[in-house]
Short mmCIF file of C-alpha atoms and ligand atoms in Angstrom, two decimals:
data_model
loop_
_atom_site.label_atom_id
_atom_site.label_comp_id
_atom_site.label_asym_id
_atom_site.label_seq_id
_atom_site.Cartn_x
_atom_site.Cartn_y
_atom_site.Cartn_z
CA UNK H 12 113.19 118.99 -79.37
CA UNK H 13 116.97 119.38 -79.99
CA UNK H 14 119.09 120.25 -77.03
CA UNK H 15 122.50 122.08 -76.96
CA UNK H 16 125.45 119.84 -76.72
CA UNK H 17 126.64 119.17 -73.02
CA UNK H 18 129.12 121.78 -71.73
CA UNK H 19 128.08 124.39 -74.31
CA UNK H 20 125.81 127.53 -73.39
CA UNK H 21 123.51 129.67 -75.47
CA UNK H 22 124.17 133.46 -74.64
CA UNK H 23 120.87 134.82 -74.70
CA UNK H 24 120.02 138.58 -75.40
CA UNK H 25 119.53 139.29 -71.50
CA UNK H 26 123.03 138.33 -70.92
CA UNK H 27 124.83 139.71 -73.87
CA UNK H 28 125.19 143.23 -72.44
CA UNK H 29 127.60 141.63 -69.98
CA UNK H 30 129.55 139.88 -72.58
CA UNK H 31 129.85 142.97 -74.77
CA UNK H 32 130.95 144.82 -71.68
CA UNK H 33 133.64 142.45 -70.88
CA UNK H 34 134.82 142.49 -74.58
CA UNK H 35 134.76 146.36 -74.93
CA UNK H 36 136.70 146.90 -71.64
CA UNK H 37 139.17 144.25 -72.76
CA UNK H 38 139.62 146.15 -76.18
CA UNK H 39 140.22 149.41 -74.28
CA UNK H 40 142.64 148.09 -71.78
CA UNK H 41 144.65 146.24 -74.58
CA UNK H 42 144.76 149.26 -76.69
CA UNK H 43 146.04 151.43 -73.85
CA UNK H 44 149.12 148.96 -73.92
CA UNK H 45 149.34 149.06 -77.70
CA UNK H 46 148.16 145.31 -78.37
CA UNK H 47 146.47 144.66 -81.63
CA UNK H 48 143.75 142.35 -82.05
CA UNK H 49 144.24 138.91 -84.02
CA UNK H 50 141.63 136.40 -85.17
CA UNK H 51 142.62 132.95 -86.02
CA UNK H 52 140.32 129.99 -87.23
CA UNK H 53 138.89 127.83 -84.71
CA UNK H 54 140.04 124.74 -86.50
CA UNK H 55 143.70 123.90 -86.76
CA UNK H 56 145.78 120.90 -87.53
CA UNK H 57 145.77 118.52 -84.54
CA UNK H 58 149.62 118.21 -84.60
CA UNK H 59 150.08 121.90 -83.98
CA UNK H 60 148.86 121.21 -80.31
CA UNK H 61 150.64 118.01 -79.73
CA UNK H 62 153.83 119.67 -80.74
CA UNK H 63 153.09 122.90 -78.61
CA UNK H 64 151.38 121.76 -75.57
CA UNK H 65 153.31 118.38 -75.39
CA UNK H 66 151.92 114.72 -76.01
CA UNK H 67 151.53 114.06 -72.45
CA UNK H 68 149.56 117.20 -71.52
CA UNK H 69 146.01 116.45 -70.18
CA UNK H 70 144.61 118.61 -73.00
CA UNK H 71 146.17 116.78 -75.75
CA UNK H 72 145.84 113.29 -74.37
CA UNK H 73 142.07 113.68 -73.42
CA UNK H 74 140.64 116.75 -74.30
CA UNK H 75 140.79 117.46 -78.08
CA UNK H 76 137.76 117.59 -80.37
CA UNK H 77 139.29 115.82 -83.02
CA UNK H 78 137.63 116.18 -86.78
CA UNK H 79 139.19 113.40 -88.93
CA UNK H 80 138.52 112.61 -92.61
CA UNK H 81 140.70 110.49 -94.89
CA UNK H 82 143.67 112.57 -94.98
CA UNK H 83 143.47 115.35 -92.38
CA UNK H 84 143.37 115.43 -88.59
CA UNK H 85 142.10 118.66 -87.43
CA UNK H 86 140.87 119.93 -84.02
CA UNK H 87 138.68 122.51 -82.70
CA UNK H 88 141.36 124.81 -80.94
CA UNK H 89 141.80 124.03 -77.18
CA UNK H 90 143.77 127.29 -76.63
CA UNK H 91 145.00 130.34 -78.55
CA UNK H 92 148.71 130.59 -77.99
CA UNK H 93 149.82 127.79 -80.43
CA UNK H 94 147.50 129.14 -83.06
CA UNK H 95 148.95 132.82 -82.71
CA UNK H 96 152.54 131.59 -83.06
CA UNK H 97 151.51 129.65 -86.10
CA UNK H 98 149.76 132.65 -87.59
CA UNK H 99 152.81 134.85 -86.75
CA UNK H 100 155.14 132.59 -88.66
CA UNK H 101 152.85 131.78 -91.46
CA UNK H 102 152.40 135.47 -92.20
CA UNK H 103 156.14 136.15 -91.76
CA UNK H 104 155.49 138.70 -89.06
CA UNK H 105 158.77 137.64 -87.44
CA UNK H 106 160.38 139.27 -90.51
CA UNK H 107 158.26 142.47 -90.51
CA UNK H 108 158.13 143.51 -87.04
CA UNK H 109 159.71 140.93 -84.75
CA UNK H 110 158.27 142.22 -81.52
CA UNK H 111 154.58 141.97 -81.91
CA UNK H 112 151.90 142.37 -79.27
CA UNK H 113 148.42 140.71 -79.89
CA UNK H 114 145.35 140.19 -78.15
CA UNK H 115 142.31 137.70 -78.81
CA UNK H 116 138.77 137.13 -77.78
CA UNK H 117 137.15 134.05 -78.70
CA UNK H 118 135.81 130.41 -78.28
CA UNK H 119 138.07 127.46 -77.26
CA UNK H 120 137.03 123.92 -77.02
CA UNK H 121 137.99 121.11 -74.54
CA UNK H 122 136.33 117.70 -74.21
CA UNK H 123 136.09 117.96 -70.42
CA UNK H 124 133.50 116.69 -68.13
CA UNK H 125 131.32 119.66 -67.60
CA UNK H 126 130.81 121.29 -64.10
CA UNK H 127 130.60 124.69 -62.58
CA UNK H 128 133.24 126.95 -64.42
CA UNK H 129 134.39 124.08 -66.70
CA UNK H 130 132.79 123.74 -70.23
CA UNK H 131 133.45 122.09 -73.42
CA UNK H 132 133.18 125.48 -75.35
CA UNK H 133 134.45 128.44 -73.23
CA UNK H 134 135.78 131.79 -74.06
CA UNK H 135 139.27 133.20 -73.76
CA UNK H 136 140.42 136.77 -73.43
CA UNK H 137 144.19 136.65 -73.91
CA UNK H 138 147.31 138.36 -75.01
CA UNK H 139 150.57 137.28 -76.55
CA UNK H 140 153.71 139.41 -76.93
CA UNK H 141 156.25 137.71 -79.33
CA UNK H 142 159.77 138.64 -80.05
CA UNK H 143 161.23 139.58 -76.61
CA UNK H 144 162.89 137.88 -73.81
CA UNK H 145 162.77 140.83 -71.63
CA UNK H 146 161.47 140.51 -68.04
CA UNK H 147 159.79 143.94 -68.56
CA UNK H 148 157.28 142.24 -70.94
CA UNK H 149 156.57 139.58 -68.42
CA UNK H 150 155.85 142.19 -66.03
CA UNK H 151 153.65 144.39 -68.34
CA UNK H 152 151.54 141.09 -69.33
CA UNK H 153 150.81 140.45 -65.68
CA UNK H 154 149.98 144.21 -65.16
CA UNK H 155 147.56 144.08 -68.06
CA UNK H 156 145.80 141.09 -66.49
CA UNK H 157 145.57 142.71 -63.06
CA UNK H 158 144.26 145.98 -64.77
CA UNK H 159 141.56 143.76 -66.53
CA UNK H 160 140.52 142.06 -63.35
CA UNK H 161 140.20 145.62 -61.71
CA UNK H 162 138.27 147.04 -64.55
CA UNK H 163 135.73 144.07 -64.19
CA UNK H 164 135.39 144.85 -60.51
CA UNK H 165 136.70 141.39 -59.60
CA UNK H 166 137.54 141.51 -55.92
CA UNK H 167 139.34 138.90 -53.65
CA UNK H 168 141.51 137.25 -56.26
CA UNK H 169 145.20 136.38 -55.84
CA UNK H 170 148.17 135.94 -58.06
CA UNK H 171 150.64 133.25 -57.76
CA UNK H 172 154.01 133.18 -59.77
CA UNK H 173 156.93 130.94 -60.18
CA UNK H 174 159.70 130.32 -62.66
CA UNK H 175 160.26 126.95 -64.33
CA UNK H 176 163.68 128.09 -65.70
CA UNK H 177 164.98 127.54 -69.26
CA UNK H 178 164.75 124.24 -71.10
CA UNK H 179 167.91 123.10 -69.33
CA UNK H 180 166.68 124.03 -65.79
CA UNK H 181 163.47 122.07 -66.66
CA UNK H 182 165.43 118.92 -67.36
CA UNK H 183 167.26 119.49 -64.02
CA UNK H 184 164.07 119.91 -62.35
CA UNK H 185 162.87 116.61 -63.88
CA UNK H 186 166.12 114.93 -62.75
CA UNK H 187 165.79 116.29 -59.26
CA UNK H 188 162.19 115.24 -58.88
CA UNK H 189 163.02 111.75 -60.12
CA UNK H 190 165.80 111.36 -57.56
CA UNK H 191 163.67 112.65 -54.65
CA UNK H 192 160.33 110.97 -55.64
CA UNK H 193 161.67 107.51 -56.45
CA UNK H 194 161.29 106.25 -52.92
CA UNK H 195 157.90 107.76 -52.18
CA UNK H 196 156.03 106.45 -55.20
CA UNK H 197 153.50 104.38 -53.10
CA UNK H 198 152.27 107.53 -51.43
CA UNK H 199 151.42 109.28 -54.72
CA UNK H 200 147.82 109.07 -56.23
CA UNK H 201 147.36 106.76 -59.31
CA UNK H 202 147.50 109.71 -61.68
CA UNK H 203 150.68 110.99 -60.16
CA UNK H 204 152.14 107.61 -60.39
CA UNK H 205 151.49 107.86 -64.18
CA UNK H 206 152.82 111.44 -64.34
CA UNK H 207 156.06 110.07 -62.71
CA UNK H 208 156.93 108.39 -65.99
CA UNK H 209 156.01 111.05 -68.62
CA UNK H 210 154.82 114.28 -66.97
CA UNK H 211 156.63 114.31 -63.57
CA UNK H 212 156.76 118.17 -63.14
CA UNK H 213 152.91 118.01 -62.80
CA UNK H 214 153.21 115.97 -59.58
CA UNK H 215 154.16 119.56 -58.06
CA UNK H 216 150.62 120.86 -58.40
CA UNK H 217 148.49 117.82 -57.82
CA UNK H 218 145.60 118.80 -55.57
CA UNK H 219 145.36 115.42 -53.55
CA UNK H 220 146.32 115.51 -50.07
CA UNK H 221 148.80 112.62 -50.00
CA UNK H 222 150.70 114.13 -53.06
CA UNK H 223 150.68 117.52 -51.60
CA UNK H 224 152.16 116.26 -48.36
CA UNK H 225 155.01 114.37 -50.29
CA UNK H 226 155.55 117.43 -52.45
CA UNK H 227 155.78 119.63 -49.31
CA UNK H 228 158.55 117.42 -47.85
CA UNK H 229 160.89 117.75 -51.03
CA UNK H 230 163.95 119.80 -50.82
CA UNK H 231 164.21 121.12 -54.38
CA UNK H 232 163.40 124.92 -53.79
CA UNK H 233 165.12 126.70 -56.60
CA UNK H 234 168.07 124.39 -56.98
CA UNK H 235 167.12 123.60 -60.59
CA UNK H 236 167.55 127.31 -61.64
CA UNK H 237 170.58 128.58 -63.73
CA UNK H 238 172.02 132.09 -62.75
CA UNK H 239 170.30 133.85 -65.84
CA UNK H 240 166.85 132.38 -64.94
CA UNK H 241 167.13 133.56 -61.25
CA UNK H 242 168.15 136.94 -62.38
CA UNK H 243 165.10 137.06 -64.77
CA UNK H 244 162.80 135.94 -62.07
CA UNK H 245 164.15 138.71 -59.79
CA UNK H 246 163.64 141.25 -62.43
CA UNK H 247 160.14 140.11 -62.66
CA UNK H 248 159.36 140.28 -58.99
CA UNK H 249 161.02 143.66 -58.78
CA UNK H 250 158.93 145.04 -61.60
CA UNK H 251 155.75 143.92 -59.98
CA UNK H 252 156.82 145.33 -56.66
CA UNK H 253 157.48 148.71 -58.46
CA UNK H 254 153.91 148.45 -60.01
CA UNK H 255 152.36 147.45 -56.77
CA UNK H 256 151.05 144.26 -58.06
CA UNK H 257 150.46 141.89 -55.11
CA UNK H 258 151.75 138.33 -55.59
CA UNK H 259 152.88 135.25 -53.91
CA UNK H 260 155.74 133.18 -55.05
CA UNK H 261 154.76 129.46 -55.19
CA UNK H 262 157.09 126.79 -56.18
CA UNK H 263 154.34 124.37 -56.67
CA UNK H 264 152.84 126.50 -59.68
CA UNK H 265 154.13 124.60 -62.76
CA UNK H 266 151.09 124.78 -65.29
CA UNK H 267 150.01 121.73 -67.55
CA UNK H 268 151.43 122.79 -70.86
CA UNK H 269 154.80 121.77 -72.11
CA UNK H 270 155.82 125.06 -73.94
CA UNK H 271 156.27 126.96 -70.61
CA UNK H 272 159.90 128.39 -69.67
CA UNK H 273 160.78 130.71 -66.99
CA UNK H 274 158.00 132.85 -65.65
CA UNK H 275 154.51 131.19 -65.12
CA UNK H 276 151.51 132.72 -63.26
CA UNK H 277 148.00 132.17 -62.30
CA UNK H 278 145.25 134.35 -61.02
CA UNK H 279 142.93 132.45 -58.53
CA UNK H 280 139.52 133.20 -56.96
CA UNK H 281 138.09 131.28 -54.03
CA UNK H 282 134.53 132.01 -55.12
CA UNK H 283 135.03 129.74 -58.11
CA UNK H 284 135.13 126.54 -56.18
CA UNK H 285 137.06 123.71 -57.43
CA UNK H 286 137.84 125.38 -60.73
CA UNK H 287 139.47 128.27 -59.06
CA UNK H 288 141.78 129.69 -61.92
CA UNK H 289 140.60 132.79 -63.54
CA UNK H 290 143.35 132.99 -65.79
CA UNK H 291 146.85 132.03 -66.34
CA UNK H 292 149.94 132.35 -68.52
CA UNK H 293 153.64 132.60 -68.65
CA UNK H 294 156.70 132.85 -70.86
CA UNK H 295 157.34 130.33 -73.64
CA UNK H 296 160.72 131.22 -74.98
CA UNK H 297 161.19 128.09 -77.21
CA UNK H 298 157.69 127.51 -78.91
CA UNK H 299 158.44 129.86 -81.84
CA UNK H 300 161.47 127.94 -82.56
CA UNK H 301 159.88 124.66 -82.03
CA UNK H 302 157.22 125.61 -84.59
CA UNK H 303 159.81 126.42 -87.37
CA UNK H 304 160.57 129.88 -86.36
CA UNK H 305 163.62 131.86 -85.02
CA UNK H 306 164.69 131.50 -81.44
CA UNK H 307 162.73 134.50 -79.91
CA UNK H 308 161.07 134.77 -76.58
CA UNK H 309 157.42 135.21 -76.06
CA UNK H 310 154.92 135.50 -73.10
CA UNK H 311 151.17 135.72 -72.66
CA UNK H 312 148.00 135.02 -70.66
CA UNK H 313 144.25 134.16 -70.99
CA UNK H 314 141.28 134.54 -68.89
CA UNK H 315 138.21 132.27 -69.07
CA UNK H 316 135.33 134.68 -69.70
CA UNK H 317 132.79 132.51 -68.21
CA UNK H 318 134.73 132.51 -64.98
CA UNK H 319 135.06 136.31 -65.08
CA UNK H 320 131.35 136.52 -65.28
CA UNK H 321 130.83 134.29 -62.22
CA UNK H 322 133.01 136.55 -60.09
CA UNK H 323 133.06 140.00 -61.61
CA UNK H 324 131.04 142.93 -60.44
CA UNK H 325 129.15 143.15 -63.71
CA UNK H 326 125.89 141.69 -62.81
CA UNK H 327 125.68 143.20 -59.49
CA UNK H 328 126.53 146.56 -61.05
CA UNK H 329 122.92 146.71 -62.66
CA UNK H 330 124.62 147.47 -65.96
CA UNK H 331 122.02 149.06 -68.00
CA UNK H 332 122.51 149.33 -71.65
CA UNK H 333 122.01 152.76 -73.30
CA UNK H 334 118.39 152.16 -74.54
CA UNK H 335 115.97 154.94 -74.27
CA UNK H 336 112.45 153.58 -73.87
CA UNK H 337 109.46 155.84 -74.79
CA UNK H 338 106.10 155.42 -73.12
CA UNK H 339 103.42 157.17 -75.10
CA UNK H 340 99.89 157.44 -73.43
CA UNK H 341 96.89 158.18 -75.61
CA UNK H 342 96.42 158.17 -79.37
CA UNK H 343 97.79 161.54 -80.02
CA UNK H 344 100.97 161.07 -77.87
CA UNK H 345 101.43 157.63 -79.70
CA UNK H 346 101.45 159.47 -83.07
CA UNK H 347 103.85 162.04 -81.89
CA UNK H 348 105.88 159.52 -80.16
CA UNK H 349 106.67 157.71 -83.42
CA UNK H 350 108.14 160.86 -84.85
CA UNK H 351 110.17 161.40 -81.50
CA UNK H 352 111.45 157.85 -81.75
CA UNK H 353 112.48 158.51 -85.35
CA UNK H 354 114.32 161.67 -84.17
CA UNK H 355 116.22 159.77 -81.45
CA UNK H 356 117.38 156.96 -83.81
CA UNK H 357 118.50 159.25 -86.57
CA UNK H 358 120.62 160.96 -84.04
CA UNK H 359 122.33 157.74 -83.11
CA UNK H 360 120.31 156.92 -79.97
CA UNK H 361 118.93 153.47 -79.38
CA UNK H 362 115.25 153.70 -78.72
CA UNK H 363 112.42 151.37 -78.18
CA UNK H 364 108.81 151.85 -77.33
CA UNK H 365 105.72 149.83 -76.14
CA UNK H 366 103.49 148.97 -79.24
CA UNK H 367 100.76 147.23 -77.01
CA UNK H 368 99.03 150.13 -75.41
CA UNK H 369 100.16 149.07 -71.79
CA UNK H 370 99.30 150.93 -68.70
CA UNK H 371 102.04 153.38 -67.45
CA UNK H 372 102.78 150.85 -64.81
CA UNK H 373 103.12 147.77 -67.21
CA UNK H 374 105.17 150.02 -69.68
CA UNK H 375 107.67 150.91 -66.95
CA UNK H 376 108.01 147.19 -66.00
CA UNK H 377 108.77 146.41 -69.82
CA UNK H 378 111.19 149.25 -69.86
CA UNK H 379 112.96 147.87 -66.77
CA UNK H 380 112.92 144.23 -68.14
CA UNK H 381 114.69 145.67 -71.15
CA UNK H 382 117.30 147.38 -68.98
CA UNK H 383 116.57 150.77 -70.50
CA UNK H 384 118.75 153.34 -69.16
CA UNK H 385 116.22 156.34 -69.52
CA UNK H 386 112.60 156.48 -70.02
CA UNK H 387 110.60 159.02 -71.86
CA UNK H 388 106.96 159.73 -70.80
CA UNK H 389 104.63 161.42 -73.08
CA UNK H 390 100.87 162.12 -72.51
CA UNK H 391 98.24 164.58 -73.30
CA UNK H 392 99.44 166.80 -70.50
CA UNK H 393 103.15 166.82 -71.81
CA UNK H 394 101.65 167.39 -75.29
CA UNK H 395 99.98 170.57 -74.15
CA UNK H 396 103.06 172.00 -72.48
CA UNK H 397 105.33 170.81 -75.24
CA UNK H 398 107.51 168.86 -72.74
CA UNK H 399 108.53 165.17 -72.09
CA UNK H 400 109.20 163.50 -68.70
CA UNK H 401 112.70 162.06 -68.71
CA UNK H 402 113.26 159.36 -66.07
CA UNK H 403 116.71 158.01 -65.23
CA UNK H 404 116.20 154.25 -64.54
CA UNK H 405 119.38 154.10 -62.57
CA UNK H 406 118.75 156.61 -59.90
CA UNK H 407 114.86 157.04 -60.29
CA UNK H 408 115.04 160.84 -60.79
CA UNK H 409 112.82 162.45 -63.19
CA UNK H 410 112.50 165.87 -64.78
CA UNK H 411 110.65 167.79 -67.27
CA UNK H 412 112.23 168.80 -70.31
CA UNK H 413 111.27 170.86 -73.38
CA UNK H 414 110.61 168.65 -76.52
CA UNK H 415 113.26 170.55 -78.60
CA UNK H 416 115.92 169.79 -75.77
CA UNK H 417 115.25 166.02 -75.79
CA UNK H 418 118.17 164.93 -77.97
CA UNK H 419 120.75 167.04 -76.29
CA UNK H 420 119.56 166.15 -72.78
CA UNK H 421 119.62 162.45 -73.55
CA UNK H 422 122.92 162.69 -75.17
CA UNK H 423 124.37 164.30 -71.91
CA UNK H 424 122.95 161.51 -69.91
CA UNK H 425 124.17 158.63 -71.99
CA UNK H 426 127.98 159.71 -71.94
P1 HAM M 27 144.78 127.66 -69.62
O1 HAM M 27 145.19 127.69 -68.19
O2 HAM M 27 144.55 126.22 -70.03
O3 HAM M 27 145.89 128.36 -70.25
O4 HAM M 27 143.44 128.49 -69.66
C1 HAM M 27 143.22 129.75 -69.31
C2 HAM M 27 142.10 130.12 -68.50
O5 HAM M 27 140.92 129.52 -69.38
C3 HAM M 27 141.80 129.22 -67.17
O6 HAM M 27 142.40 129.81 -66.21
C4 HAM M 27 140.29 129.29 -67.09
O7 HAM M 27 139.92 130.32 -66.58
C5 HAM M 27 139.91 129.18 -68.42
N1 HAM M 27 139.42 127.75 -68.90
C6 HAM M 27 140.33 126.65 -69.20
N2 HAM M 27 139.70 125.58 -69.57
C7 HAM M 27 138.26 125.89 -69.25
C8 HAM M 27 137.07 125.30 -69.37
N3 HAM M 27 136.85 123.92 -69.75
N4 HAM M 27 135.75 125.89 -69.10
C9 HAM M 27 135.87 127.19 -68.78
N5 HAM M 27 136.92 127.88 -68.60
C10 HAM M 27 138.19 127.09 -68.91
C11 HAM M 27 145.84 128.51 -71.58
O8 HAM M 27 145.00 128.17 -72.45
C12 HAM M 27 147.08 129.46 -72.15
N6 HAM M 27 146.87 129.23 -73.60
C13 HAM M 27 147.35 130.60 -71.62
C14 HAM M 27 148.47 131.31 -72.02
C15 HAM M 27 148.37 132.42 -73.03
N7 HAM M 27 149.72 131.13 -71.78
C16 HAM M 27 150.43 132.00 -72.44
N8 HAM M 27 149.73 132.68 -73.23
#
């Protein structure tokens, strides 16, 4: 028998309602902020990501799913930001409406060692706003992410933010780190010794105890930041304060992708264990230019859907779909019942029934398994009286309703 590829998952029908709920809620929240959906291909040129994320980024060095043939080198996209900038430029959107707000939902691929919350195919829900350097857009982006977490019923998350400064500031940061870390190399882990050569900024967020101790002893603070970048960051924190979003400034938050400049942020949740990032993002003011476009600012974020599902309240919430399940008891009721089903469906109500003549108890169990929201019970008694019994599976209450009233009553309940 064939098995799925390690690090991938089948999303089976019993789970799909959570995914649909996550996606519908995201679409609603994004549209409130006037973000428009964009869908880009899952395969892209490999060079798009090495150029955007940086040759020495972990994703590019170790995690790309390469598809090679004689002439081309493609990859399964490891993230959405670079693809969206490519699409924005390729379709000349920068010339039509320079400031554009996009959102996206879709699978991403990284060749990682699978573990809890870390897969080879996972899904992003993300947003990118291209064409503005204003701190107000950073604030909006973080507020959307926060609104999404609240809409999903995620509790107990925290938000860390930092600023990396502009490209010049990042160079100063590299210089300062080189100077301060030079004499402390022996205390760093093997990976950070490597990072010292090509990716020194990442030493700041190494999780190993020895490296954390050394990083804690550095005296860099915000010395690498220019006046403009300091001001930009102050505007961001002031905006978050005004929007009543809780956050913590962490100078160790640096992110693993080269394209970031200025604001970076990460939402964490302890319940996730080792892979504790629910989502992350930041500003990337030079990426559009690096990919051949004009010098315009941009900012975005992405959540991992699988991780949202691990900590969201969607499962606990007994999320029932809007299915109405009809239980007909006896031959005459079954005949009438088929007509009633037809009526419901033609009025746009999703309806199902038991075709196996189950007992009332067994049919109720089936209705429950199918996560029906409402159950209709029709037997000889009810036929006599021209009524049906309507049971709400959420609160267990039931009532008798006149047959001609069925559609209206159900519609009221499904709102
Ligand atoms: P990222 O931090 O690489 O950022 O990914 C964002 C989120 O995707 C992570 O916080 C995590 O929840 C989820 N994620 C990442 N890798 C995996 C995996 N292997 N399995 C399951 N979930 C995973 C980005 O990709 C940036 N493009 C975000 C961004 C958008 N920055 C600006 N705009």
